[in-house]
Each structure stands twice: as structure tokens, then as C-alpha cells.
Amino acid sequence: MANCLVAQSGGPTSVINATVAGVVKANQMNPYYDHVYGGLNGIEGILNERFVDLTEMSDDENRILRQTPSSALGSCRYKLKRDNVADFEKLFAIMEKYDIETMFYTGGNDSMDTVAALSQYAKEHGITNRRFVGCPKTVDNDLMHTDHCPGFASAAKFIATTALHTWLDVNVYTRQEVFVLETMGRDAGWLAASACLSGVVDLVVLPEEAFDKEVFLNEVRRCVEEKNKCYIVVSEGVKYADGTYIAAGEAKNDGFGHAVLGGAGNAIKNMILENGVAERCKVQDLSTAQRCFASGQSKVDVEESFELGMSAHMRSCDKNFTGKMVGLKRKDQPQYDVDFFAIDADQVANFVKSFPSEWILPNYRGISKEALAYLEPLIVGSPVVIYKNGIPAYVKPYYMR
Amino acid sequence: MANCLVAQSGGPTSVINATVAGVVKANQMNPYYDHVYGGLNGIEGILNERFVDLTEMSDDENRILRQTPSSALGSCRYKLKRDNVADFEKLFAIMEKYDIETMFYTGGNDSMDTVAALSQYAKEHGITNRRFVGCPKTVDNDLMHTDHCPGFASAAKFIATTALHTWLDVNVYTRQEVFVLETMGRDAGWLAASACLSGVVDLVVLPEEAFDKEVFLNEVRRCVEEKNKCYIVVSEGVKYADGTYIAAGEAKNDGFGHAVLGGAGNAIKNMILENGVAERCKVQDLSTAQRCFASGQSKVDVEESFELGMSAHMRSCDKNFTGKMVGLKRKDQPQYDVDFFAIDADQVANFVKSFPSEWILPNYRGISKEALAYLEPLIVGSPVVIYKNGIPAYVKPYYMR
């Protein structure tokens, strides 16, 4: 017998903890591992032996953990570089010290690269008793091969609901109004596109297409002329044909080589006002809340994230199961359902799945029926939220204890 | 027999339609009025005879109306000026034409001024068959005499939940983090203060106190030194001792003589960075969403708003009931409950109820136990939300039909 370790990396989502809850629950159903350790702050904390023991988590805590957004184990932006031999040696030594047979790592494509690199290192060094399993999470929904990523659907549901409710708000006066909702989405437009689920979006600007200012402003003009209002959704990562972000003034770098964006909404507002397309324009940047506001989780999303953690645990009982990511495959049938499957993590690492260009309607006029048919089943259902004095109950982050 | 008219004014809230639903439902229970008309876009639409007939609203529609945020009848910023005799004469002529005995007007203190002015005009002109009844609503919670305003509690619940969830998000990395949550609140700090219900706010900056930059920055510094993190909430309306807004660069005017604010969060961020108090600072401006995001309504709030509409209808059957606002009085008992009561609208009009200074802890360190005891019961309970394809069902605005 041996132990396992579960850790989280990258940006939080509102259901990322459900995967951890799933790993823990699966081990309670089949105690394959003596201990389920939680590694704090991803690889960064693991390298410093910062562990908590989650093995005996109560059912109550497990339930509340699933409605607690953000990474309860903490996260990191630390990237295990393939040429940093010292880190690899240290990590394997720590795994030996704590008798950790399997490490589950939830994250985006950087994390899948970590899973691929570690299993490759083990293979190259003839280490057969250490396994590495990736679990996808990212609000951006930009991982390859999996039908979608846990975390995306709840963010999509929040964005679509906020679009509907702010649209209801912005229409109440008879005066002219242009409203711009800015969503996350560095390279992929999934989040911005999901606002169209509200059925009220006039124009949506995605990063998959080079931004054409003239065409866009003409569309805003048409909309304002037709109904004195225009509801616009824009992804933070929208670029001109020459590759510069429309929010270029604000671009920075996050240390991973990714640009830190923000301000696409204001860029849109400024060009509308400066070109006299409308007299007024309001911007709402959904910012951090869109990835962590968990009162409106999608039930499908929470359950899939939980079950994905269970599936990862179950599969890891096979001693050859390493360097894999567990993903979701949509069943080819009218009623929505998924199968879990596994794929080599290096097929996921460092790729980006864009919003399909054939799903984008011309002239920023929204997304196709096929796109809506893909998105709709993901946001269905709302879990029963457990409240404490009017505030959603939550599990105190393990890294704070 | 005669008819009544219900209309909405000012900024939307997430439960303002529940009051309309209450008026309609009360008239179905006791058909005192032949017709319940909805006036579109407040006084502005009424003066143009833009009415819908709500008398026969189905139970289904009534239920969904209560979960539909923003003003389903539309709103206006048009203020009935007391010296504009033409408007008054026109309004009374329209009431006569449609045989409208009672006009219910939901709104903030400008709307209560309208109610007071119209009933005073009727009195001065010996008009005894037209009555005017105000129903409070405002996310700002700044109306006098009523214990609180419908709309506030749901906004407070959204703000407190968002504070909790973004706090969980911002803590996941080991690096230093300062987070600033900006809320609405032009003159009153109720909304910003309600973030403290989350139990995670380090510093809260309210407009009731002159902003002392030095004291504030010292508090941020202390917080960052102690735990490498600082979670700050700031109200848009915070001013320096000399009366200038800390967000002064962005101040405009909304035509009502009120400053349109925004940018207090960024002002805080800039002073933190410029003074080297922290290396990083993130801002989330809750903007429009905080007053209209309705998936997390407070059950107490929706029910009170609905019952307040019913109470207004019932009281209006008394032919002497005019120039009044119906309000909420908290019962003096441990278990939270309210009585409905009526007060002259001119005692409410054009006053502002500030957040009590004795409830503000020194050095921005939050709010007192008394304040929390006042706020807590208001956000309790969550109505069952009716969804359609994963999006909250809503009543299509009447002004769009």
C-alpha cells in the first residue's frame, strides 16, 4: 500500500475543488491509498513538503468543498521547467519520503505539461512506482481533446446570467444606451461566446477573429439606429490583424509568458465615443468574479468535476496509468451525457482549443445554432446551495489552517 | 369603481418588480380597482399615456416577475418639477381620462418627492379623487424612516457573496496580493458595509467618513506586513475632508444634480502602488451587476418587496390615503420580522439616511456587531429560481412589447 497526492495549479474556477472532493470520496469507497494528501500551492508547496491529510474528510466537508470556489489547496504559477533537474530530483525524493505512488494534478495546459514531463522523467529514469495523472480545469475551456473543461460551464452560466440581467437593467430608460460586457478569454472566445446563451447579446467580439474596427463600428451604428440600444460582449484577448491587442495600452506579462490583459471593454467604449457612434457607453468588466462566483454553479459542471476526480482515482489503481489526463467525451446521442476517457497529457499540454471559426456569425452578430447546441446542456441545473447566515457555506482553505 | 396605475422610477434593483407583482396580486384578491395599469418609463411614459394592463396577470407570470430584475415597466430620470404646472395639469387630465384613482410609484427619494408633490397639488386644487402612494426601492438603502429599502438586501447578499468568493480566489497564490472591491453608494455606505457580512474584509472605506489617506495606507501596510494580503472594499462615493471625491478624475453629472461616480477602486489602487505600499493590486468594480444580478436574491427581500406592494394596495382602498410612502418597521424582538407602516412621503423625499457613524470601526477596520446584527437577517434565505435552459426565466419587459 502507498499514498496519493492531489494538488491544484493555475487560475481558480468555481468547481475546481469538486475534483479534489471526487478523489477523496473515491478513496473512501475503495481505500486503494492509505492516505490522500493534499499538496498546498501546487508544485511550489509540494517541493516544500507542505501537505495536508484529506483521507478522512467528512461527508459534510466533502459536500461543502464542492460549492467552495477557488483552489482550497492553494495554487501556484510556478512552472516545472524540463531542464530544471534539481526540481525533478527533489520532487521524486519527496514522493519517496512520503510514499506517494500517484500524484493528481488539476490545472490547464501548463499543468498537463507538468504531468507529461514528470511521467516522462520517471520513464527515462526507470522509475516504475510513481504515477502522474492530470485533471483538466479552466474557465477558458481551451484544452484540446476534452469536450469541455470543468469550471467553464459555471463561468459561462454566470456570464450568461449577468448578460441577461444587465441587459434588463440597461434597457429601462428611453435614452440611447450602449453597454459593453468584458469577459476573460486570452486566446479563446468560449467565455465571451457563452454570453450569447442569454439570447440578448447584439454583438460579440471574439479573439479568434482579427478585429475590424470599421465593420464593428458600423454594426454598432446600425444597432443604435434600429433600437437606440446596443448590447456588446467582448473578450479581453481581442486583437487587430497586426496582432496588437485592442486593449494594448494595458498589456503586461504574468511570468508564464502570457500577456495579462484587461481593458478591452474600455477600448471598445473609447472607440465608440471617439467616433461619435453613440453618445453614451457603459462598461462592465466581469473580472475575477466570473471565474469564482459560485452561487450560480452549473449542476452539470459540479457533478462532472466531482466524477472526473473519482474517475481519475479509479483509473490510477492501474499501475500503468501515468502521464494521462482524464477528460470528458460527449456521447453521440440527442440527450446530453458524457463518457470519461483518458489521453496522453502531452497531447493536451501547450495547445489551445479555439472557439470554432465556423460557429462565429459574420459581422459580430453572435454565434451559430451549433454553438448554442454545444453550450446549452453544460449550464443546465443548479445545485442546492448550503447557506450559513445568508452567505454560501465554504470550506476554509487548507493553506490557511 | 375606478382604476389604479403602478409605475417605477430611478435605478433598477433586483426585486423592484416584486412590488408591482404585489399590487397586481392584491387587486386579484380584492378587485378594488377595475384595472391595474402599468405606466411605462415612469412619469415620462405616463405623460405620454403609455400604459399596459396588468389586471389579469397569470400566477406564473406573477411568480417569474418577482425573480426578474430591473424595472419591467421601464424607468425614467425625469423629475416632476414643482414649478412645472403644465406637467401637473397634464398628469391629472390623463388620470381623469383613464379614471385612475390611485397611482403607486416605486422609487427612491426623488420618487417620494414626486408622490409628495402630486398629493400636495391635489390638495391645493381641491382634487379629492386622486391618490398617490410611494413604495420604497433603492439598492443604496438610504431612505429615511423605513428600516431598510427593498432591493438593498439582494444587492448586499450579492456583494457579500462576491467578496467571499473573490477573497477565496485572491488568496490562492503565496505571493503578495491586495484586492479592492468597489461598490455603489454615492452618499451612503450601506452597500460597501454589507461586504463585511462575508467575514473576510480587512478594510472598508465608506463615504460617511472623510478619507484619510495616511491612516488608510498605514492600515494597508500593516495588513500586508501581517499576512501578505489585504482585502479592501470601497464605496464609489468616498471623499477627502475637502469634499473632493477620491475618484475625482472621473466625476460627471447625471442631470439630477447627482455626481456619476466610478473609479474609487482604481483611485485606491493607484495610491497603494504609487506609495509603494504593495507591489500588486487588483480591482473589481461590481458596477451594474450588483444592483440587478438576481440569481442570488435574498428571500426576505423578495418577499418584503412583494408584500409591500400588497400592503400599499390594501391601504389605498382608504380614500384618505395619499401622499404616503409604505415602509418597513423592524419588530423589537429577537426573531427578525417586520411590520408595514405608512409615513408622509415628504418626510422621506430628498433626505438621505447615512450608515451610522457609531457602527463604523476606527481605521477602516470594518463595522460593529450592531451593524452586522442589523444586516444579517436581511440576506437570509434564497427563493427557488425558475430556470429555462440553464438561464433564469424572466418576464419580457412590458416596455418592449
mmCIF file of N, CA and C in Angstrom, chain B residues 151-250:
data_model
loop_
_atom_site.group_PDB
_atom_site.id
_atom_site.type_symbol
_atom_site.label_atom_id
_atom_site.label_comp_id
_atom_site.label_asym_id
_atom_site.label_seq_id
_atom_site.Cartn_x
_atom_site.Cartn_y
_atom_site.Cartn_z
ATOM 1 N N GLY B 151 -34.667 45.835 -2.248
ATOM 2 C CA GLY B 151 -33.609 45.946 -3.263
ATOM 3 C C GLY B 151 -32.237 45.955 -2.625
ATOM 4 N N PHE B 152 -32.144 46.581 -1.457
ATOM 5 C CA PHE B 152 -30.844 46.659 -0.792
ATOM 6 C C PHE B 152 -30.327 45.275 -0.406
ATOM 7 N N ALA B 153 -31.199 44.479 0.208
ATOM 8 C CA ALA B 153 -30.736 43.215 0.784
ATOM 9 C C ALA B 153 -30.186 42.265 -0.287
ATOM 10 N N SER B 154 -30.838 42.226 -1.455
ATOM 11 C CA SER B 154 -30.342 41.330 -2.506
ATOM 12 C C SER B 154 -28.999 41.817 -3.044
ATOM 13 N N ALA B 155 -28.855 43.131 -3.161
ATOM 14 C CA ALA B 155 -27.559 43.683 -3.576
ATOM 15 C C ALA B 155 -26.508 43.385 -2.511
ATOM 16 N N ALA B 156 -26.904 43.532 -1.248
ATOM 17 C CA ALA B 156 -25.973 43.264 -0.139
ATOM 18 C C ALA B 156 -25.518 41.805 -0.166
ATOM 19 N N LYS B 157 -26.467 40.932 -0.442
ATOM 20 C CA LYS B 157 -26.154 39.489 -0.486
ATOM 21 C C LYS B 157 -25.201 39.181 -1.639
ATOM 22 N N PHE B 158 -25.454 39.788 -2.787
ATOM 23 C CA PHE B 158 -24.563 39.597 -3.941
ATOM 24 C C PHE B 158 -23.159 40.124 -3.627
ATOM 25 N N ILE B 159 -23.115 41.297 -3.016
ATOM 26 C CA ILE B 159 -21.815 41.907 -2.693
ATOM 27 C C ILE B 159 -21.055 41.062 -1.674
ATOM 28 N N ALA B 160 -21.747 40.607 -0.628
ATOM 29 C CA ALA B 160 -21.075 39.811 0.406
ATOM 30 C C ALA B 160 -20.594 38.475 -0.171
ATOM 31 N N THR B 161 -21.421 37.873 -1.026
ATOM 32 C CA THR B 161 -21.030 36.598 -1.649
ATOM 33 C C THR B 161 -19.840 36.805 -2.582
ATOM 34 N N THR B 162 -19.904 37.870 -3.369
ATOM 35 C CA THR B 162 -18.791 38.146 -4.285
ATOM 36 C C THR B 162 -17.516 38.451 -3.501
ATOM 37 N N ALA B 163 -17.669 39.158 -2.391
ATOM 38 C CA ALA B 163 -16.499 39.442 -1.552
ATOM 39 C C ALA B 163 -15.886 38.126 -1.070
ATOM 40 N N LEU B 164 -16.730 37.231 -0.562
ATOM 41 C CA LEU B 164 -16.218 35.941 -0.073
ATOM 42 C C LEU B 164 -15.515 35.168 -1.193
ATOM 43 N N HIS B 165 -16.181 35.098 -2.342
ATOM 44 C CA HIS B 165 -15.640 34.248 -3.408
ATOM 45 C C HIS B 165 -14.406 34.857 -4.076
ATOM 46 N N THR B 166 -14.360 36.166 -4.219
ATOM 47 C CA THR B 166 -13.145 36.761 -4.789
ATOM 48 C C THR B 166 -12.006 36.716 -3.762
ATOM 49 N N TRP B 167 -12.349 36.784 -2.479
ATOM 50 C CA TRP B 167 -11.333 36.639 -1.419
ATOM 51 C C TRP B 167 -10.728 35.237 -1.496
ATOM 52 N N LEU B 168 -11.568 34.231 -1.671
ATOM 53 C CA LEU B 168 -11.069 32.861 -1.822
ATOM 54 C C LEU B 168 -10.165 32.771 -3.059
ATOM 55 N N ASP B 169 -10.516 33.513 -4.093
ATOM 56 C CA ASP B 169 -9.741 33.498 -5.343
ATOM 57 C C ASP B 169 -8.389 34.179 -5.169
ATOM 58 N N VAL B 170 -8.404 35.322 -4.510
ATOM 59 C CA VAL B 170 -7.195 36.148 -4.484
ATOM 60 C C VAL B 170 -6.140 35.592 -3.531
ATOM 61 N N ASN B 171 -6.544 34.688 -2.647
ATOM 62 C CA ASN B 171 -5.605 34.147 -1.665
ATOM 63 C C ASN B 171 -4.825 32.929 -2.134
ATOM 64 N N VAL B 172 -5.189 32.381 -3.289
ATOM 65 C CA VAL B 172 -4.652 31.052 -3.640
ATOM 66 C C VAL B 172 -3.158 31.023 -3.920
ATOM 67 N N TYR B 173 -2.596 32.166 -4.280
ATOM 68 C CA TYR B 173 -1.149 32.172 -4.525
ATOM 69 C C TYR B 173 -0.405 32.595 -3.262
ATOM 70 N N THR B 174 0.855 32.202 -3.174
ATOM 71 C CA THR B 174 1.636 32.583 -1.988
ATOM 72 C C THR B 174 2.117 34.031 -2.085
ATOM 73 N N ARG B 175 2.059 34.606 -3.283
ATOM 74 C CA ARG B 175 2.575 35.955 -3.473
ATOM 75 C C ARG B 175 1.702 37.002 -2.772
ATOM 76 N N GLN B 176 2.271 38.192 -2.661
ATOM 77 C CA GLN B 176 1.551 39.318 -2.071
ATOM 78 C C GLN B 176 0.369 39.715 -2.945
ATOM 79 N N GLU B 177 -0.761 39.990 -2.315
ATOM 80 C CA GLU B 177 -1.937 40.399 -3.090
ATOM 81 C C GLU B 177 -2.729 41.459 -2.325
ATOM 82 N N VAL B 178 -3.100 42.503 -3.015
ATOM 83 C CA VAL B 178 -4.069 43.455 -2.476
ATOM 84 C C VAL B 178 -5.230 43.485 -3.458
ATOM 85 N N PHE B 179 -6.432 43.352 -2.927
ATOM 86 C CA PHE B 179 -7.620 43.312 -3.778
ATOM 87 C C PHE B 179 -8.565 44.413 -3.339
ATOM 88 N N VAL B 180 -9.104 45.148 -4.305
ATOM 89 C CA VAL B 180 -10.048 46.223 -3.996
ATOM 90 C C VAL B 180 -11.376 45.932 -4.687
ATOM 91 N N LEU B 181 -12.421 45.832 -3.891
ATOM 92 C CA LEU B 181 -13.770 45.638 -4.421
ATOM 93 C C LEU B 181 -14.502 46.975 -4.341
ATOM 94 N N GLU B 182 -14.931 47.484 -5.496
ATOM 95 C CA GLU B 182 -15.660 48.758 -5.480
ATOM 96 C C GLU B 182 -17.159 48.506 -5.580
ATOM 97 N N THR B 183 -17.917 49.148 -4.694
ATOM 98 C CA THR B 183 -19.374 49.016 -4.713
ATOM 99 C C THR B 183 -20.019 50.358 -5.016
ATOM 100 N N MET B 184 -21.308 50.305 -5.316
ATOM 101 C CA MET B 184 -22.078 51.524 -5.445
ATOM 102 C C MET B 184 -22.261 52.154 -4.056
ATOM 103 N N GLY B 185 -22.815 53.330 -4.026
ATOM 104 C CA GLY B 185 -23.039 54.045 -2.766
ATOM 105 C C GLY B 185 -22.526 55.461 -2.909
ATOM 106 N N ARG B 186 -23.391 56.320 -3.409
ATOM 107 C CA ARG B 186 -22.978 57.689 -3.701
ATOM 108 C C ARG B 186 -22.731 58.462 -2.395
ATOM 109 N N ASP B 187 -23.713 58.417 -1.512
ATOM 110 C CA ASP B 187 -23.607 59.180 -0.269
ATOM 111 C C ASP B 187 -23.658 58.295 0.964
ATOM 112 N N ALA B 188 -24.154 57.087 0.771
ATOM 113 C CA ALA B 188 -24.334 56.206 1.917
ATOM 114 C C ALA B 188 -23.530 54.930 1.722
ATOM 115 N N GLY B 189 -22.972 54.430 2.820
ATOM 116 C CA GLY B 189 -22.041 53.301 2.732
ATOM 117 C C GLY B 189 -22.659 51.940 2.966
ATOM 118 N N TRP B 190 -23.989 51.858 2.926
ATOM 119 C CA TRP B 190 -24.659 50.588 3.236
ATOM 120 C C TRP B 190 -24.155 49.428 2.384
ATOM 121 N N LEU B 191 -24.016 49.651 1.099
ATOM 122 C CA LEU B 191 -23.618 48.550 0.205
ATOM 123 C C LEU B 191 -22.186 48.098 0.489
ATOM 124 N N ALA B 192 -21.280 49.066 0.598
ATOM 125 C CA ALA B 192 -19.885 48.699 0.878
ATOM 126 C C ALA B 192 -19.811 47.986 2.224
ATOM 127 N N ALA B 193 -20.536 48.506 3.207
ATOM 128 C CA ALA B 193 -20.506 47.903 4.548
ATOM 129 C C ALA B 193 -21.006 46.466 4.526
ATOM 130 N N SER B 194 -21.983 46.189 3.653
ATOM 131 C CA SER B 194 -22.574 44.848 3.641
ATOM 132 C C SER B 194 -21.577 43.795 3.174
ATOM 133 N N ALA B 195 -20.514 44.200 2.500
ATOM 134 C CA ALA B 195 -19.462 43.241 2.121
ATOM 135 C C ALA B 195 -18.881 42.574 3.365
ATOM 136 N N CYS B 196 -18.951 43.292 4.504
ATOM 137 C CA CYS B 196 -18.384 42.760 5.755
ATOM 138 C C CYS B 196 -19.149 41.542 6.266
ATOM 139 N N LEU B 197 -20.361 41.319 5.741
ATOM 140 C CA LEU B 197 -21.116 40.116 6.097
ATOM 141 C C LEU B 197 -20.363 38.846 5.713
ATOM 142 N N SER B 198 -19.438 38.977 4.775
ATOM 143 C CA SER B 198 -18.655 37.824 4.327
ATOM 144 C C SER B 198 -17.676 37.364 5.399
ATOM 145 N N GLY B 199 -17.345 38.263 6.313
ATOM 146 C CA GLY B 199 -16.388 37.910 7.359
ATOM 147 C C GLY B 199 -14.941 37.898 6.908
ATOM 148 N N VAL B 200 -14.666 38.375 5.701
ATOM 149 C CA VAL B 200 -13.296 38.286 5.179
ATOM 150 C C VAL B 200 -12.685 39.637 4.817
ATOM 151 N N VAL B 201 -13.443 40.708 5.005
ATOM 152 C CA VAL B 201 -12.960 42.029 4.587
ATOM 153 C C VAL B 201 -11.957 42.570 5.610
ATOM 154 N N ASP B 202 -10.795 43.002 5.146
ATOM 155 C CA ASP B 202 -9.809 43.584 6.053
ATOM 156 C C ASP B 202 -10.099 45.056 6.306
ATOM 157 N N LEU B 203 -10.349 45.798 5.229
ATOM 158 C CA LEU B 203 -10.556 47.240 5.361
ATOM 159 C C LEU B 203 -11.764 47.662 4.537
ATOM 160 N N VAL B 204 -12.587 48.540 5.107
ATOM 161 C CA VAL B 204 -13.742 49.021 4.366
ATOM 162 C C VAL B 204 -13.771 50.550 4.437
ATOM 163 N N VAL B 205 -13.952 51.170 3.276
ATOM 164 C CA VAL B 205 -13.899 52.631 3.191
ATOM 165 C C VAL B 205 -15.275 53.148 2.792
ATOM 166 N N LEU B 206 -15.913 53.881 3.697
ATOM 167 C CA LEU B 206 -17.288 54.325 3.496
ATOM 168 C C LEU B 206 -17.344 55.840 3.254
ATOM 169 N N PRO B 207 -18.377 56.300 2.555
ATOM 170 C CA PRO B 207 -18.452 57.732 2.243
ATOM 171 C C PRO B 207 -18.853 58.583 3.449
ATOM 172 N N GLU B 208 -19.293 57.940 4.527
ATOM 173 C CA GLU B 208 -19.724 58.708 5.691
ATOM 174 C C GLU B 208 -18.558 59.387 6.413
ATOM 175 N N GLU B 209 -17.358 58.896 6.162
ATOM 176 C CA GLU B 209 -16.193 59.466 6.839
ATOM 177 C C GLU B 209 -15.240 60.076 5.828
ATOM 178 N N ALA B 210 -14.708 61.259 6.163
ATOM 179 C CA ALA B 210 -13.711 61.885 5.289
ATOM 180 C C ALA B 210 -12.529 60.944 5.173
ATOM 181 N N PHE B 211 -12.050 60.774 3.951
ATOM 182 C CA PHE B 211 -10.982 59.804 3.700
ATOM 183 C C PHE B 211 -9.638 60.362 4.157
ATOM 184 N N ASP B 212 -8.950 59.603 5.000
ATOM 185 C CA ASP B 212 -7.621 59.992 5.478
ATOM 186 C C ASP B 212 -6.604 59.043 4.851
ATOM 187 N N LYS B 213 -5.977 59.553 3.809
ATOM 188 C CA LYS B 213 -5.080 58.725 3.003
ATOM 189 C C LYS B 213 -3.964 58.093 3.836
ATOM 190 N N GLU B 214 -3.406 58.900 4.746
ATOM 191 C CA GLU B 214 -2.260 58.409 5.504
ATOM 192 C C GLU B 214 -2.657 57.252 6.429
ATOM 193 N N VAL B 215 -3.753 57.458 7.157
ATOM 194 C CA VAL B 215 -4.231 56.401 8.059
ATOM 195 C C VAL B 215 -4.555 55.147 7.256
ATOM 196 N N PHE B 216 -5.225 55.359 6.125
ATOM 197 C CA PHE B 216 -5.626 54.215 5.302
ATOM 198 C C PHE B 216 -4.409 53.442 4.800
ATOM 199 N N LEU B 217 -3.448 54.150 4.233
ATOM 200 C CA LEU B 217 -2.280 53.459 3.675
ATOM 201 C C LEU B 217 -1.490 52.739 4.768
ATOM 202 N N ASN B 218 -1.468 53.325 5.977
ATOM 203 C CA ASN B 218 -0.809 52.634 7.089
ATOM 204 C C ASN B 218 -1.498 51.323 7.426
ATOM 205 N N GLU B 219 -2.827 51.332 7.318
ATOM 206 C CA GLU B 219 -3.587 50.117 7.595
ATOM 207 C C GLU B 219 -3.312 49.046 6.530
ATOM 208 N N VAL B 220 -3.250 49.468 5.282
ATOM 209 C CA VAL B 220 -2.924 48.519 4.209
ATOM 210 C C VAL B 220 -1.530 47.933 4.459
ATOM 211 N N ARG B 221 -0.608 48.823 4.814
ATOM 212 C CA ARG B 221 0.777 48.399 5.070
ATOM 213 C C ARG B 221 0.827 47.354 6.193
ATOM 214 N N ARG B 222 0.125 47.636 7.274
ATOM 215 C CA ARG B 222 0.068 46.713 8.423
ATOM 216 C C ARG B 222 -0.460 45.345 7.991
ATOM 217 N N CYS B 223 -1.528 45.402 7.233
ATOM 218 C CA CYS B 223 -2.184 44.188 6.779
ATOM 219 C C CYS B 223 -1.243 43.360 5.898
ATOM 220 N N VAL B 224 -0.602 44.010 4.963
ATOM 221 C CA VAL B 224 0.322 43.324 4.042
ATOM 222 C C VAL B 224 1.507 42.755 4.822
ATOM 223 N N GLU B 225 1.983 43.504 5.811
ATOM 224 C CA GLU B 225 3.099 43.001 6.624
ATOM 225 C C GLU B 225 2.687 41.769 7.416
ATOM 226 N N GLU B 226 1.465 41.817 7.950
ATOM 227 C CA GLU B 226 0.982 40.725 8.795
ATOM 228 C C GLU B 226 0.750 39.439 8.017
ATOM 229 N N LYS B 227 0.154 39.546 6.831
ATOM 230 C CA LYS B 227 -0.262 38.305 6.165
ATOM 231 C C LYS B 227 -0.057 38.304 4.657
ATOM 232 N N ASN B 228 0.646 39.320 4.160
ATOM 233 C CA ASN B 228 0.995 39.351 2.738
ATOM 234 C C ASN B 228 -0.225 39.558 1.828
ATOM 235 N N LYS B 229 -1.384 39.811 2.413
ATOM 236 C CA LYS B 229 -2.617 40.007 1.655
ATOM 237 C C LYS B 229 -3.405 41.144 2.296
ATOM 238 N N CYS B 230 -4.258 41.764 1.498
ATOM 239 C CA CYS B 230 -5.165 42.755 2.068
ATOM 240 C C CYS B 230 -6.403 42.821 1.179
ATOM 241 N N TYR B 231 -7.565 42.622 1.780
ATOM 242 C CA TYR B 231 -8.827 42.674 1.042
ATOM 243 C C TYR B 231 -9.581 43.945 1.450
ATOM 244 N N ILE B 232 -9.768 44.828 0.480
ATOM 245 C CA ILE B 232 -10.330 46.159 0.730
ATOM 246 C C ILE B 232 -11.662 46.318 -0.001
ATOM 247 N N VAL B 233 -12.619 46.956 0.647
ATOM 248 C CA VAL B 233 -13.864 47.311 -0.026
ATOM 249 C C VAL B 233 -14.026 48.821 0.042
ATOM 250 N N VAL B 234 -14.387 49.411 -1.082
ATOM 251 C CA VAL B 234 -14.530 50.871 -1.111
ATOM 252 C C VAL B 234 -15.833 51.248 -1.813
ATOM 253 N N SER B 235 -16.487 52.237 -1.259
ATOM 254 C CA SER B 235 -17.711 52.759 -1.850
ATOM 255 C C SER B 235 -17.348 53.809 -2.895
ATOM 256 N N GLU B 236 -18.089 53.840 -3.993
ATOM 257 C CA GLU B 236 -17.784 54.785 -5.078
ATOM 258 C C GLU B 236 -17.766 56.243 -4.610
ATOM 259 N N GLY B 237 -18.501 56.544 -3.518
ATOM 260 C CA GLY B 237 -18.710 57.944 -3.130
ATOM 261 C C GLY B 237 -17.764 58.494 -2.086
ATOM 262 N N VAL B 238 -16.643 57.824 -1.865
ATOM 263 C CA VAL B 238 -15.726 58.269 -0.803
ATOM 264 C C VAL B 238 -15.060 59.591 -1.168
ATOM 265 N N LYS B 239 -15.020 60.514 -0.184
ATOM 266 C CA LYS B 239 -14.446 61.847 -0.403
ATOM 267 C C LYS B 239 -13.347 62.156 0.613
ATOM 268 N N TYR B 240 -12.466 63.061 0.201
ATOM 269 C CA TYR B 240 -11.500 63.635 1.149
ATOM 270 C C TYR B 240 -12.225 64.649 2.042
ATOM 271 N N ALA B 241 -11.549 65.114 3.071
ATOM 272 C CA ALA B 241 -12.146 66.079 4.004
ATOM 273 C C ALA B 241 -12.594 67.359 3.289
ATOM 274 N N ASP B 242 -11.914 67.709 2.198
ATOM 275 C CA ASP B 242 -12.278 68.951 1.491
ATOM 276 C C ASP B 242 -13.461 68.753 0.529
ATOM 277 N N GLY B 243 -14.025 67.552 0.516
ATOM 278 C CA GLY B 243 -15.230 67.320 -0.285
ATOM 279 C C GLY B 243 -14.971 66.768 -1.678
ATOM 280 N N THR B 244 -13.718 66.683 -2.092
ATOM 281 C CA THR B 244 -13.462 66.110 -3.423
ATOM 282 C C THR B 244 -13.493 64.580 -3.336
ATOM 283 N N TYR B 245 -14.082 63.975 -4.368
ATOM 284 C CA TYR B 245 -14.135 62.524 -4.423
ATOM 285 C C TYR B 245 -12.732 61.976 -4.626
ATOM 286 N N ILE B 246 -12.448 60.823 -4.022
ATOM 287 C CA ILE B 246 -11.126 60.236 -4.278
ATOM 288 C C ILE B 246 -11.033 59.801 -5.743
ATOM 289 N N ALA B 247 -12.202 59.582 -6.359
ATOM 290 C CA ALA B 247 -12.234 59.238 -7.783
ATOM 291 C C ALA B 247 -12.477 60.475 -8.627
ATOM 292 N N ALA B 248 -12.010 61.630 -8.148
ATOM 293 C CA ALA B 248 -12.389 62.923 -8.731
ATOM 294 C C ALA B 248 -12.211 63.003 -10.240
ATOM 295 N N GLY B 249 -11.157 62.381 -10.758
ATOM 296 C CA GLY B 249 -10.880 62.463 -12.184
ATOM 297 C C GLY B 249 -12.052 62.022 -13.048
ATOM 298 N N GLU B 250 -12.902 61.172 -12.493
ATOM 299 C CA GLU B 250 -13.950 60.532 -13.288
ATOM 300 C C GLU B 250 -15.341 61.138 -13.059
#
